[in-house]
Every structure is written in C-alpha cells, then in structure tokens.
Amino acid sequence: MPTLIACLSTGKGTWSEVTRIMNSQQWSKIFLITNEFGKENFKSTDSRVELVLINPFLEPAALVEQIKTQLQGKITDFEVGLNLVSGSGEEHMAVLEAVLELGLNFRLITINNGQVETLGLRK
C-alpha cells in the first residue's frame, strides 16, 4: 500500500501513533486529514506529507466534499492504508465516505502491542 490516509485531529496521544505509522513503511504519499490547529502545530519535514485541511464544525456531508475535493486525482493506487485513531466520529465517517466515493479500497493500519499492524491480515 503505497499511500497512507490518516486523521490527525483530536485525541490525547494520537499524533504520536500517526507519526509512528507514517514512519513504519515506505509510503509513496501520506495524506493527513487535519484542521487549522493541526496545520499550525504538526511539524513534518517529510516531502511525502500533504495536509488535507477540513473545517471540523461542518456537517458530515460537507466534510466529505472537502476531503474528496482535496484528494481527487492525487491517488493512483487501488488500495490505501487508512488510520482513524485521531479525530472525531464525524471526521471518521467523512473520511470513510470520501475514500469509498473515490472508489478506493482500504486496509486499516493501527498499532497493536507496540507494533504497526494491518487489520484483517492474518499471519
């Protein structure tokens, strides 16, 4: 999965998990769904990182459109890695709907017992 899409919003300690996942693989592109606070405070010198700026106070349908518009045409993969550890339920719903409307399959990426793991894949 060369592309990672992750929420980078609210939730104590979630930014460190997102950063760890970002650094866990050779992602070709990393899209971070964030708000104005994230834009101002998350620091990354990684050229693969692109912020997808949203207004978290919008209704979910409007959030979907904000995300889709900013991702449209930028992802050439059929499947992406998706992490939703950070953010609100409305943000998560909007990200999921935007990914599905863009016709992308996804695998959930998380940290389990200190290790980055793709959910649904069994060893």
XYZ file of C-alpha atoms in Angstrom:
123
model
C 0.000 0.000 0.000
C 1.982 2.980 -1.138
C -0.499 5.656 0.042
C -1.485 6.379 3.643
C -4.516 8.432 4.636
C -4.742 9.275 8.338
C -6.812 11.554 10.539
C -4.670 13.964 12.515
C -7.072 15.809 14.760
C -8.170 15.346 18.371
C -7.365 12.665 20.897
C -4.666 12.575 23.545
C -1.531 10.828 22.286
C -2.916 10.087 18.834
C -0.435 12.227 16.926
C 2.447 10.026 18.102
C 0.638 6.929 16.781
C 0.037 8.617 13.439
C 3.701 9.630 13.253
C 4.797 6.107 14.061
C 2.593 4.692 11.317
C 3.895 7.309 8.880
C 7.446 6.153 9.628
C 6.624 2.434 9.596
C 6.618 1.874 5.835
C 7.866 3.415 2.637
C 4.586 5.150 1.802
C 4.766 6.913 -1.549
C 2.314 9.568 -0.372
C 0.841 10.467 3.024
C -2.379 12.468 3.312
C -3.192 13.803 6.769
C -6.783 14.903 7.309
C -6.480 17.757 9.796
C -7.870 21.076 10.945
C -6.348 24.526 11.348
C -4.826 23.513 14.715
C -3.115 20.518 13.101
C -1.840 22.655 10.247
C -0.290 25.107 12.684
C 1.115 22.615 15.183
C 2.041 19.378 13.408
C 5.581 19.589 12.138
C 6.900 17.303 9.429
C 9.751 17.791 7.003
C 8.684 14.675 5.077
C 8.091 15.635 1.436
C 5.530 12.836 1.094
C 3.163 14.509 3.566
C 0.256 16.556 2.275
C -2.253 18.124 4.646
C -5.932 17.881 3.753
C -7.433 20.801 5.639
C -11.009 20.462 6.893
C -13.390 22.514 8.984
C -14.480 20.043 11.704
C -17.542 22.139 12.512
C -19.199 21.401 9.162
C -21.871 18.768 8.686
C -20.531 15.342 7.644
C -21.712 15.710 4.010
C -19.758 18.963 3.671
C -16.708 17.331 5.254
C -16.907 14.531 2.688
C -16.835 17.091 -0.123
C -13.884 18.943 1.421
C -11.879 15.726 1.652
C -12.848 14.408 -1.781
C -12.031 17.696 -3.488
C -8.545 17.766 -1.983
C -7.793 14.093 -2.714
C -9.359 13.931 -6.191
C -6.816 12.870 -8.793
C -3.931 12.610 -6.318
C -4.198 8.901 -5.530
C -3.450 6.424 -8.283
C -3.495 3.340 -6.070
C -6.402 0.924 -5.978
C -5.954 0.390 -2.223
C -4.734 2.719 0.525
C -3.730 2.352 4.147
C -6.179 4.106 6.465
C -5.715 5.142 10.084
C -8.540 6.718 12.082
C -7.056 6.757 15.583
C -7.202 10.548 15.777
C -10.259 12.728 15.339
C -13.991 12.645 15.942
C -16.607 10.197 14.796
C -17.945 12.718 12.273
C -14.463 13.150 10.823
C -14.054 9.375 10.613
C -17.393 8.971 8.821
C -16.448 11.707 6.369
C -13.051 10.159 5.624
C -14.566 6.714 5.087
C -17.276 8.079 2.806
C -14.775 10.168 0.806
C -12.473 7.152 0.336
C -15.391 4.997 -0.804
C -16.758 7.681 -3.144
C -13.297 7.974 -4.696
C -13.532 4.251 -5.467
C -10.651 3.235 -3.222
C -10.290 0.053 -1.237
C -8.528 0.345 2.086
C -6.829 -1.591 4.845
C -6.950 -0.286 8.386
C -3.493 0.400 9.801
C -3.005 0.552 13.562
C -0.589 -0.138 16.378
C -1.160 -3.335 18.329
C 1.098 -4.372 21.212
C 3.590 -1.712 20.136
C 3.787 -2.953 16.545
C 2.292 -1.436 13.392
C -0.323 -3.833 12.097
C -2.690 -4.065 9.175
C -6.066 -5.175 10.488
C -7.657 -8.068 8.693
C -4.364 -9.624 7.599
C -3.555 -12.839 9.362
C -0.113 -14.355 9.623
